[in-house]
């Protein structure tokens, strides 16, 4: 689940895929935001021609290496996917394979040199470093499942709280903006054999809305959802709006982007254990 955002809309009924983000979700955001509406990085056909592509993917490799240690999965690696495995040649880099990359002997500062870092200490350090809110044992998120190739170009779905009906799209600097997911899709005019062979691929990703709830004073001192007056007829999942846009900010029609599911979740965190409570479906 951590490795990628994808699943089949026909085969995968496992909601675990839809509850949390993945390394590919982080990867997609960087591609779309750096590339923008016309830059190389936003399009899979040309991204590798931008020099920053290699810095970006080196950091993705770093994040995976940190995850492997934190989760005590240092031996986790590629599973065979059809004809592709760790011995597949990485064309056009003739002679290189993913397995051979393991023999390079490099590491990253967070992992130390010539030592085995303690997984619990590293996890605690990373959570403090990347923690988006001061609440450590409670979070609220929005999970989204959408068809990858329905729009025929890269796009994103922005998430807002308490957005007035029929209002113009507010900027991402709005206090009601919680975050977004990026769909790093092929251009519909580009021949993509993999896309043609897998037309029903879903992108599953999530947005942490905790910081926005705190900013709007919708969480009390006991870290419970609370707002005056508390309206049980309009719970949190009914106060959330999803806004699909192209990379230039142009609005898309939600019914036409291939949205399959969207839910709001309450996460109760106890050390490494997380209890997921579904608050409701976002309409």
PDB file of C-alpha atoms in Angstrom:
ATOM      1  CA  UNK A   1       0.000   0.000   0.000  1.00  0.00           C
ATOM      2  CA  UNK A   2       2.843   2.390   0.736  1.00  0.00           C
ATOM      3  CA  UNK A   3       4.519   1.814  -2.621  1.00  0.00           C
ATOM      4  CA  UNK A   4       1.868   3.178  -4.983  1.00  0.00           C
ATOM      5  CA  UNK A   5      -1.521   4.841  -5.386  1.00  0.00           C
ATOM      6  CA  UNK A   6      -2.937   2.394  -7.898  1.00  0.00           C
ATOM      7  CA  UNK A   7      -5.560  -0.298  -7.776  1.00  0.00           C
ATOM      8  CA  UNK A   8      -8.055  -1.802 -10.183  1.00  0.00           C
ATOM      9  CA  UNK A   9     -11.566  -0.427  -9.971  1.00  0.00           C
ATOM     10  CA  UNK A  10     -12.871  -3.934 -10.700  1.00  0.00           C
ATOM     11  CA  UNK A  11     -10.551  -6.164  -8.687  1.00  0.00           C
ATOM     12  CA  UNK A  12      -9.600  -4.223  -5.565  1.00  0.00           C
ATOM     13  CA  UNK A  13     -12.309  -3.969  -2.919  1.00  0.00           C
ATOM     14  CA  UNK A  14      -9.843  -3.511  -0.056  1.00  0.00           C
ATOM     15  CA  UNK A  15     -10.501  -0.204   1.695  1.00  0.00           C
ATOM     16  CA  UNK A  16      -7.015  -0.281   3.235  1.00  0.00           C
ATOM     17  CA  UNK A  17      -5.754   1.040  -0.092  1.00  0.00           C
ATOM     18  CA  UNK A  18      -8.008   4.060   0.178  1.00  0.00           C
ATOM     19  CA  UNK A  19      -7.287   5.148   3.729  1.00  0.00           C
ATOM     20  CA  UNK A  20      -3.798   6.472   3.455  1.00  0.00           C
ATOM     21  CA  UNK A  21      -1.322   8.106   1.155  1.00  0.00           C
ATOM     22  CA  UNK A  22       1.736   6.466  -0.387  1.00  0.00           C
ATOM     23  CA  UNK A  23       5.200   7.308  -1.588  1.00  0.00           C
ATOM     24  CA  UNK A  24       3.764   7.604  -5.100  1.00  0.00           C
ATOM     25  CA  UNK A  25       1.271  10.198  -3.849  1.00  0.00           C
ATOM     26  CA  UNK A  26       4.125  12.348  -2.530  1.00  0.00           C
ATOM     27  CA  UNK A  27       6.021  11.698  -5.776  1.00  0.00           C
ATOM     28  CA  UNK A  28       3.072  12.847  -7.925  1.00  0.00           C
ATOM     29  CA  UNK A  29       2.635  16.130  -6.068  1.00  0.00           C
ATOM     30  CA  UNK A  30       6.228  17.153  -6.766  1.00  0.00           C
ATOM     31  CA  UNK A  31       5.931  16.280 -10.459  1.00  0.00           C
ATOM     32  CA  UNK A  32       2.740  18.289 -10.961  1.00  0.00           C
ATOM     33  CA  UNK A  33       3.725  21.298  -8.854  1.00  0.00           C
ATOM     34  CA  UNK A  34       7.190  21.721 -10.352  1.00  0.00           C
ATOM     35  CA  UNK A  35       5.965  21.075 -13.901  1.00  0.00           C
ATOM     36  CA  UNK A  36       2.823  23.192 -13.714  1.00  0.00           C
ATOM     37  CA  UNK A  37       0.577  23.531 -16.768  1.00  0.00           C
ATOM     38  CA  UNK A  38       3.355  23.462 -19.379  1.00  0.00           C
ATOM     39  CA  UNK A  39       6.600  22.263 -17.771  1.00  0.00           C
ATOM     40  CA  UNK A  40       8.404  19.017 -18.543  1.00  0.00           C
ATOM     41  CA  UNK A  41       8.008  17.568 -15.027  1.00  0.00           C
ATOM     42  CA  UNK A  42       4.195  17.440 -15.157  1.00  0.00           C
ATOM     43  CA  UNK A  43       4.101  15.048 -18.106  1.00  0.00           C
ATOM     44  CA  UNK A  44       5.341  11.470 -17.929  1.00  0.00           C
ATOM     45  CA  UNK A  45       6.513  11.612 -21.556  1.00  0.00           C
ATOM     46  CA  UNK A  46       8.977  14.455 -20.878  1.00  0.00           C
ATOM     47  CA  UNK A  47       9.663  14.527 -17.117  1.00  0.00           C
ATOM     48  CA  UNK A  48      13.010  12.756 -17.437  1.00  0.00           C
ATOM     49  CA  UNK A  49      14.347  15.620 -19.585  1.00  0.00           C
ATOM     50  CA  UNK A  50      14.208  18.039 -16.649  1.00  0.00           C
ATOM     51  CA  UNK A  51      17.436  17.830 -14.568  1.00  0.00           C
ATOM     52  CA  UNK A  52      15.455  18.161 -11.342  1.00  0.00           C
ATOM     53  CA  UNK A  53      13.803  14.824 -12.184  1.00  0.00           C
ATOM     54  CA  UNK A  54      16.908  13.004 -10.925  1.00  0.00           C
ATOM     55  CA  UNK A  55      17.089  15.008  -7.681  1.00  0.00           C
ATOM     56  CA  UNK A  56      13.392  14.305  -7.129  1.00  0.00           C
ATOM     57  CA  UNK A  57      13.722  10.558  -7.659  1.00  0.00           C
ATOM     58  CA  UNK A  58      16.840  10.402  -5.500  1.00  0.00           C
ATOM     59  CA  UNK A  59      14.727  11.859  -2.688  1.00  0.00           C
ATOM     60  CA  UNK A  60      11.970   9.316  -3.350  1.00  0.00           C
ATOM     61  CA  UNK A  61      14.643   6.619  -2.955  1.00  0.00           C
ATOM     62  CA  UNK A  62      15.726   8.265   0.307  1.00  0.00           C
ATOM     63  CA  UNK A  63      12.162   8.266   1.659  1.00  0.00           C
ATOM     64  CA  UNK A  64      11.746   4.586   0.786  1.00  0.00           C
ATOM     65  CA  UNK A  65      15.036   3.771   2.544  1.00  0.00           C
ATOM     66  CA  UNK A  66      13.854   5.611   5.676  1.00  0.00           C
ATOM     67  CA  UNK A  67      10.512   3.783   5.537  1.00  0.00           C
ATOM     68  CA  UNK A  68      12.268   0.421   5.247  1.00  0.00           C
ATOM     69  CA  UNK A  69      14.183   1.063   8.486  1.00  0.00           C
ATOM     70  CA  UNK A  70      11.240   2.595  10.382  1.00  0.00           C
ATOM     71  CA  UNK A  71       9.039  -0.374   9.523  1.00  0.00           C
ATOM     72  CA  UNK A  72      11.833  -2.933   9.990  1.00  0.00           C
ATOM     73  CA  UNK A  73      11.450  -3.977   6.361  1.00  0.00           C
ATOM     74  CA  UNK A  74      14.985  -3.509   5.095  1.00  0.00           C
ATOM     75  CA  UNK A  75      14.638  -6.624   2.960  1.00  0.00           C
ATOM     76  CA  UNK A  76      11.393  -5.484   1.317  1.00  0.00           C
ATOM     77  CA  UNK A  77      11.913  -4.981  -2.375  1.00  0.00           C
ATOM     78  CA  UNK A  78      10.249  -5.339  -5.758  1.00  0.00           C
ATOM     79  CA  UNK A  79       7.589  -7.929  -6.431  1.00  0.00           C
ATOM     80  CA  UNK A  80       7.295  -9.328  -9.921  1.00  0.00           C
ATOM     81  CA  UNK A  81       4.696  -7.400 -11.921  1.00  0.00           C
ATOM     82  CA  UNK A  82       3.891  -9.183 -15.147  1.00  0.00           C
ATOM     83  CA  UNK A  83       7.129  -9.309 -17.125  1.00  0.00           C
ATOM     84  CA  UNK A  84       8.912  -6.781 -14.895  1.00  0.00           C
ATOM     85  CA  UNK A  85      11.078  -7.651 -11.911  1.00  0.00           C
ATOM     86  CA  UNK A  86      14.326  -6.581 -10.227  1.00  0.00           C
ATOM     87  CA  UNK A  87      16.361  -8.073 -13.095  1.00  0.00           C
ATOM     88  CA  UNK A  88      14.600  -6.085 -15.831  1.00  0.00           C
ATOM     89  CA  UNK A  89      17.025  -3.884 -17.774  1.00  0.00           C
ATOM     90  CA  UNK A  90      16.555  -0.183 -17.017  1.00  0.00           C
ATOM     91  CA  UNK A  91      16.648   1.082 -20.576  1.00  0.00           C
ATOM     92  CA  UNK A  92      18.182   3.232 -21.928  1.00  0.00           C
ATOM     93  CA  UNK A  93      20.796   2.618 -19.206  1.00  0.00           C
ATOM     94  CA  UNK A  94      22.060  -0.626 -20.707  1.00  0.00           C
ATOM     95  CA  UNK A  95      23.444  -3.104 -18.211  1.00  0.00           C
ATOM     96  CA  UNK A  96      21.681  -1.611 -15.208  1.00  0.00           C
ATOM     97  CA  UNK A  97      18.911  -3.338 -13.252  1.00  0.00           C
ATOM     98  CA  UNK A  98      17.112  -2.515 -10.028  1.00  0.00           C
ATOM     99  CA  UNK A  99      18.907  -5.388  -8.309  1.00  0.00           C
ATOM    100  CA  UNK A 100      22.303  -4.065  -9.386  1.00  0.00           C
ATOM    101  CA  UNK A 101      21.436  -0.709  -7.826  1.00  0.00           C
ATOM    102  CA  UNK A 102      21.511  -2.421  -4.425  1.00  0.00           C
ATOM    103  CA  UNK A 103      25.194  -3.159  -4.944  1.00  0.00           C
ATOM    104  CA  UNK A 104      26.197   0.516  -5.135  1.00  0.00           C
ATOM    105  CA  UNK A 105      26.671   0.708  -1.358  1.00  0.00           C
ATOM    106  CA  UNK A 106      25.303   4.212  -0.763  1.00  0.00           C
ATOM    107  CA  UNK A 107      23.273   5.463   2.209  1.00  0.00           C
ATOM    108  CA  UNK A 108      21.587   8.620   3.518  1.00  0.00           C
ATOM    109  CA  UNK A 109      22.426  10.880   6.490  1.00  0.00           C
ATOM    110  CA  UNK A 110      19.326   9.838   8.453  1.00  0.00           C
ATOM    111  CA  UNK A 111      20.441   6.194   8.324  1.00  0.00           C
ATOM    112  CA  UNK A 112      24.011   6.744   9.500  1.00  0.00           C
ATOM    113  CA  UNK A 113      27.191   5.284   8.062  1.00  0.00           C
ATOM    114  CA  UNK A 114      28.364   1.805   8.982  1.00  0.00           C
ATOM    115  CA  UNK A 115      25.658   1.342  11.585  1.00  0.00           C
ATOM    116  CA  UNK A 116      22.130  -0.015  11.936  1.00  0.00           C
ATOM    117  CA  UNK A 117      19.808   2.778  13.132  1.00  0.00           C
ATOM    118  CA  UNK A 118      17.195   1.949  15.756  1.00  0.00           C
ATOM    119  CA  UNK A 119      13.782   1.733  13.976  1.00  0.00           C
ATOM    120  CA  UNK A 120      11.793   3.192  16.887  1.00  0.00           C
ATOM    121  CA  UNK A 121      14.162   6.140  17.367  1.00  0.00           C
ATOM    122  CA  UNK A 122      14.231   6.886  13.639  1.00  0.00           C
ATOM    123  CA  UNK A 123      10.428   6.683  13.395  1.00  0.00           C
ATOM    124  CA  UNK A 124      10.048   9.068  16.327  1.00  0.00           C
ATOM    125  CA  UNK A 125      12.552  11.467  14.750  1.00  0.00           C
ATOM    126  CA  UNK A 126      10.779  11.408  11.368  1.00  0.00           C
ATOM    127  CA  UNK A 127       7.326  11.907  12.898  1.00  0.00           C
ATOM    128  CA  UNK A 128       8.574  14.976  14.767  1.00  0.00           C
ATOM    129  CA  UNK A 129      10.359  16.288  11.679  1.00  0.00           C
ATOM    130  CA  UNK A 130       7.425  15.872   9.276  1.00  0.00           C
ATOM    131  CA  UNK A 131       4.572  16.295  11.767  1.00  0.00           C
ATOM    132  CA  UNK A 132       2.090  18.790  10.224  1.00  0.00           C
ATOM    133  CA  UNK A 133       0.212  19.495  13.495  1.00  0.00           C
ATOM    134  CA  UNK A 134       0.930  19.619  17.240  1.00  0.00           C
ATOM    135  CA  UNK A 135      -1.556  16.770  17.838  1.00  0.00           C
ATOM    136  CA  UNK A 136       0.334  13.479  17.941  1.00  0.00           C
ATOM    137  CA  UNK A 137      -2.408  11.012  18.884  1.00  0.00           C
ATOM    138  CA  UNK A 138      -5.359  12.175  16.780  1.00  0.00           C
ATOM    139  CA  UNK A 139      -5.818  13.079  13.135  1.00  0.00           C
ATOM    140  CA  UNK A 140      -8.588  13.532  10.632  1.00  0.00           C
ATOM    141  CA  UNK A 141      -8.144  12.721   6.973  1.00  0.00           C
ATOM    142  CA  UNK A 142     -10.028  12.585   3.682  1.00  0.00           C
ATOM    143  CA  UNK A 143      -9.495   9.602   1.401  1.00  0.00           C
ATOM    144  CA  UNK A 144     -10.167   9.867  -2.330  1.00  0.00           C
ATOM    145  CA  UNK A 145     -10.388   7.244  -5.095  1.00  0.00           C
ATOM    146  CA  UNK A 146     -10.544   8.544  -8.662  1.00  0.00           C
ATOM    147  CA  UNK A 147     -10.015   7.136 -12.147  1.00  0.00           C
ATOM    148  CA  UNK A 148      -6.478   7.900 -13.281  1.00  0.00           C
ATOM    149  CA  UNK A 149      -7.059   8.340 -17.002  1.00  0.00           C
ATOM    150  CA  UNK A 150     -10.580   9.791 -17.134  1.00  0.00           C
ATOM    151  CA  UNK A 151      -9.494  13.419 -17.642  1.00  0.00           C
ATOM    152  CA  UNK A 152      -6.715  12.618 -20.112  1.00  0.00           C
ATOM    153  CA  UNK A 153      -4.148  14.963 -18.534  1.00  0.00           C
ATOM    154  CA  UNK A 154      -2.560  15.657 -15.140  1.00  0.00           C
ATOM    155  CA  UNK A 155      -4.910  17.287 -12.611  1.00  0.00           C
ATOM    156  CA  UNK A 156      -5.519  17.630  -8.892  1.00  0.00           C
ATOM    157  CA  UNK A 157      -8.410  17.472  -6.456  1.00  0.00           C
ATOM    158  CA  UNK A 158      -8.359  20.182  -3.792  1.00  0.00           C
ATOM    159  CA  UNK A 159     -10.069  19.728  -0.427  1.00  0.00           C
ATOM    160  CA  UNK A 160     -11.814  22.552   1.450  1.00  0.00           C
ATOM    161  CA  UNK A 161     -13.827  22.849   4.669  1.00  0.00           C
ATOM    162  CA  UNK A 162     -16.979  25.004   4.847  1.00  0.00           C
ATOM    163  CA  UNK A 163     -16.827  26.200   1.263  1.00  0.00           C
ATOM    164  CA  UNK A 164     -20.030  28.150   0.429  1.00  0.00           C
ATOM    165  CA  UNK A 165     -22.262  26.614  -2.229  1.00  0.00           C
ATOM    166  CA  UNK A 166     -21.688  27.858  -5.804  1.00  0.00           C
ATOM    167  CA  UNK A 167     -18.758  30.005  -4.702  1.00  0.00           C
ATOM    168  CA  UNK A 168     -15.785  30.641  -7.005  1.00  0.00           C
ATOM    169  CA  UNK A 169     -12.753  28.458  -6.380  1.00  0.00           C
ATOM    170  CA  UNK A 170     -10.816  30.056  -3.520  1.00  0.00           C
ATOM    171  CA  UNK A 171      -7.007  30.214  -3.657  1.00  0.00           C
ATOM    172  CA  UNK A 172      -4.891  27.614  -1.895  1.00  0.00           C
ATOM    173  CA  UNK A 173      -3.932  30.395   0.537  1.00  0.00           C
ATOM    174  CA  UNK A 174      -7.508  30.318   1.890  1.00  0.00           C
ATOM    175  CA  UNK A 175      -7.727  29.229   5.549  1.00  0.00           C
ATOM    176  CA  UNK A 176     -10.386  26.740   4.424  1.00  0.00           C
ATOM    177  CA  UNK A 177      -7.967  24.905   2.123  1.00  0.00           C
ATOM    178  CA  UNK A 178      -6.774  21.626   3.647  1.00  0.00           C
ATOM    179  CA  UNK A 179      -4.629  20.125   0.896  1.00  0.00           C
ATOM    180  CA  UNK A 180      -4.912  18.196  -2.356  1.00  0.00           C
ATOM    181  CA  UNK A 181      -4.079  14.999  -4.203  1.00  0.00           C
ATOM    182  CA  UNK A 182      -2.257  14.955  -7.546  1.00  0.00           C
ATOM    183  CA  UNK A 183      -3.148  12.701 -10.451  1.00  0.00           C
ATOM    184  CA  UNK A 184       0.030  12.324 -12.521  1.00  0.00           C
ATOM    185  CA  UNK A 185      -1.621  10.980 -15.668  1.00  0.00           C
ATOM    186  CA  UNK A 186      -0.608  10.535 -19.283  1.00  0.00           C
ATOM    187  CA  UNK A 187      -1.812  12.980 -21.886  1.00  0.00           C
ATOM    188  CA  UNK A 188      -4.738  11.444 -23.771  1.00  0.00           C
ATOM    189  CA  UNK A 189      -3.013  12.191 -27.094  1.00  0.00           C
ATOM    190  CA  UNK A 190       0.067  10.148 -26.167  1.00  0.00           C
ATOM    191  CA  UNK A 191       0.273   6.485 -27.045  1.00  0.00           C
ATOM    192  CA  UNK A 192       0.580   4.631 -23.722  1.00  0.00           C
ATOM    193  CA  UNK A 193       0.394   0.817 -24.058  1.00  0.00           C
ATOM    194  CA  UNK A 194       0.226   0.362 -20.279  1.00  0.00           C
ATOM    195  CA  UNK A 195      -2.675   2.837 -19.994  1.00  0.00           C
ATOM    196  CA  UNK A 196      -4.526   1.091 -22.827  1.00  0.00           C
ATOM    197  CA  UNK A 197      -4.002  -2.278 -21.148  1.00  0.00           C
ATOM    198  CA  UNK A 198      -5.156  -0.983 -17.734  1.00  0.00           C
ATOM    199  CA  UNK A 199      -8.013   1.456 -18.412  1.00  0.00           C
ATOM    200  CA  UNK A 200      -9.656   0.937 -15.006  1.00  0.00           C
ATOM    201  CA  UNK A 201      -6.746   1.984 -12.778  1.00  0.00           C
ATOM    202  CA  UNK A 202      -7.714   4.054  -9.749  1.00  0.00           C
ATOM    203  CA  UNK A 203      -5.613   6.613  -7.905  1.00  0.00           C
ATOM    204  CA  UNK A 204      -6.112   6.231  -4.142  1.00  0.00           C
ATOM    205  CA  UNK A 205      -4.747   8.973  -1.924  1.00  0.00           C
ATOM    206  CA  UNK A 206      -5.527  10.913   1.232  1.00  0.00           C
ATOM    207  CA  UNK A 207      -5.316  14.440   2.630  1.00  0.00           C
ATOM    208  CA  UNK A 208      -4.608  15.263   6.278  1.00  0.00           C
ATOM    209  CA  UNK A 209      -7.179  17.919   7.258  1.00  0.00           C
ATOM    210  CA  UNK A 210      -6.122  18.212  10.914  1.00  0.00           C
ATOM    211  CA  UNK A 211      -4.168  21.464  10.542  1.00  0.00           C
ATOM    212  CA  UNK A 212      -7.133  23.125   8.813  1.00  0.00           C
ATOM    213  CA  UNK A 213      -9.523  21.998  11.559  1.00  0.00           C
ATOM    214  CA  UNK A 214      -7.228  23.568  14.145  1.00  0.00           C
ATOM    215  CA  UNK A 215      -6.888  26.744  12.083  1.00  0.00           C
ATOM    216  CA  UNK A 216     -10.684  27.075  11.894  1.00  0.00           C
ATOM    217  CA  UNK A 217     -11.049  26.341  15.632  1.00  0.00           C
ATOM    218  CA  UNK A 218     -13.093  23.200  15.001  1.00  0.00           C
ATOM    219  CA  UNK A 219     -11.104  21.098  17.484  1.00  0.00           C
ATOM    220  CA  UNK A 220     -11.320  21.720  21.239  1.00  0.00           C
ATOM    221  CA  UNK A 221      -8.681  21.373  23.959  1.00  0.00           C
ATOM    222  CA  UNK A 222      -9.532  17.676  24.392  1.00  0.00           C
ATOM    223  CA  UNK A 223      -8.700  17.118  20.716  1.00  0.00           C
ATOM    224  CA  UNK A 224     -12.341  16.436  19.866  1.00  0.00           C
ATOM    225  CA  UNK A 225     -14.328  17.890  16.995  1.00  0.00           C
ATOM    226  CA  UNK A 226     -16.276  20.828  18.371  1.00  0.00           C
ATOM    227  CA  UNK A 227     -17.718  24.032  17.000  1.00  0.00           C
ATOM    228  CA  UNK A 228     -20.285  26.481  18.344  1.00  0.00           C
ATOM    229  CA  UNK A 229     -23.076  25.786  17.786  1.00  0.00           C
ATOM    230  CA  UNK A 230     -22.352  22.079  17.137  1.00  0.00           C
ATOM    231  CA  UNK A 231     -24.730  21.045  14.368  1.00  0.00           C
ATOM    232  CA  UNK A 232     -25.330  17.296  14.355  1.00  0.00           C
ATOM    233  CA  UNK A 233     -27.303  17.676  11.147  1.00  0.00           C
ATOM    234  CA  UNK A 234     -24.126  18.783   9.356  1.00  0.00           C
ATOM    235  CA  UNK A 235     -21.250  16.640  10.639  1.00  0.00           C
ATOM    236  CA  UNK A 236     -17.689  17.016   9.412  1.00  0.00           C
ATOM    237  CA  UNK A 237     -17.967  14.861   6.280  1.00  0.00           C
ATOM    238  CA  UNK A 238     -20.850  17.045   5.049  1.00  0.00           C
ATOM    239  CA  UNK A 239     -18.786  20.207   5.495  1.00  0.00           C
ATOM    240  CA  UNK A 240     -16.027  19.077   3.135  1.00  0.00           C
ATOM    241  CA  UNK A 241     -15.877  20.073  -0.534  1.00  0.00           C
ATOM    242  CA  UNK A 242     -13.792  18.479  -3.283  1.00  0.00           C
ATOM    243  CA  UNK A 243     -12.731  20.765  -6.138  1.00  0.00           C
ATOM    244  CA  UNK A 244     -11.051  19.198  -9.212  1.00  0.00           C
ATOM    245  CA  UNK A 245      -8.823  21.518 -11.266  1.00  0.00           C
ATOM    246  CA  UNK A 246      -6.296  21.320 -14.083  1.00  0.00           C
ATOM    247  CA  UNK A 247      -2.709  22.303 -13.326  1.00  0.00           C
ATOM    248  CA  UNK A 248      -3.390  25.869 -14.470  1.00  0.00           C
ATOM    249  CA  UNK A 249      -6.221  26.145 -11.933  1.00  0.00           C
ATOM    250  CA  UNK A 250      -9.036  25.801 -14.461  1.00  0.00           C
ATOM    251  CA  UNK A 251     -12.052  24.082 -12.876  1.00  0.00           C
ATOM    252  CA  UNK A 252     -13.194  20.615 -13.882  1.00  0.00           C
ATOM    253  CA  UNK A 253     -16.657  19.131 -13.467  1.00  0.00           C
ATOM    254  CA  UNK A 254     -16.641  16.598 -10.637  1.00  0.00           C
ATOM    255  CA  UNK A 255     -18.993  14.241 -12.496  1.00  0.00           C
ATOM    256  CA  UNK A 256     -16.506  14.070 -15.363  1.00  0.00           C
ATOM    257  CA  UNK A 257     -13.256  13.292 -13.503  1.00  0.00           C
ATOM    258  CA  UNK A 258     -14.131   9.711 -12.563  1.00  0.00           C
ATOM    259  CA  UNK A 259     -14.521  10.073  -8.796  1.00  0.00           C
ATOM    260  CA  UNK A 260     -15.295   6.656  -7.312  1.00  0.00           C
ATOM    261  CA  UNK A 261     -15.251   7.272  -3.562  1.00  0.00           C
ATOM    262  CA  UNK A 262     -14.413   9.900  -0.948  1.00  0.00           C
ATOM    263  CA  UNK A 263     -14.627   9.457   2.818  1.00  0.00           C
ATOM    264  CA  UNK A 264     -13.724  11.330   5.977  1.00  0.00           C
ATOM    265  CA  UNK A 265     -11.766   9.438   8.673  1.00  0.00           C
ATOM    266  CA  UNK A 266     -10.984   9.902  12.368  1.00  0.00           C
ATOM    267  CA  UNK A 267      -7.576   8.403  13.259  1.00  0.00           C
ATOM    268  CA  UNK A 268      -6.756   7.503  16.850  1.00  0.00           C
ATOM    269  CA  UNK A 269      -3.019   6.862  17.158  1.00  0.00           C
ATOM    270  CA  UNK A 270      -1.459   4.732  19.880  1.00  0.00           C
ATOM    271  CA  UNK A 271       2.244   4.339  19.182  1.00  0.00           C
ATOM    272  CA  UNK A 272       2.527   2.322  15.978  1.00  0.00           C
ATOM    273  CA  UNK A 273      -1.137   1.262  16.105  1.00  0.00           C
ATOM    274  CA  UNK A 274      -3.774   3.353  14.325  1.00  0.00           C
ATOM    275  CA  UNK A 275      -7.541   2.936  14.682  1.00  0.00           C
ATOM    276  CA  UNK A 276      -9.463   4.157  11.632  1.00  0.00           C
ATOM    277  CA  UNK A 277     -13.043   5.343  12.207  1.00  0.00           C
ATOM    278  CA  UNK A 278     -15.060   6.196   9.103  1.00  0.00           C
ATOM    279  CA  UNK A 279     -17.068   9.376   9.742  1.00  0.00           C
ATOM    280  CA  UNK A 280     -18.996   9.304   6.488  1.00  0.00           C
ATOM    281  CA  UNK A 281     -18.978   9.589   2.739  1.00  0.00           C
ATOM    282  CA  UNK A 282     -18.277  12.939   1.112  1.00  0.00           C
ATOM    283  CA  UNK A 283     -20.884  13.801  -1.500  1.00  0.00           C
TER     284      UNK A 283
END
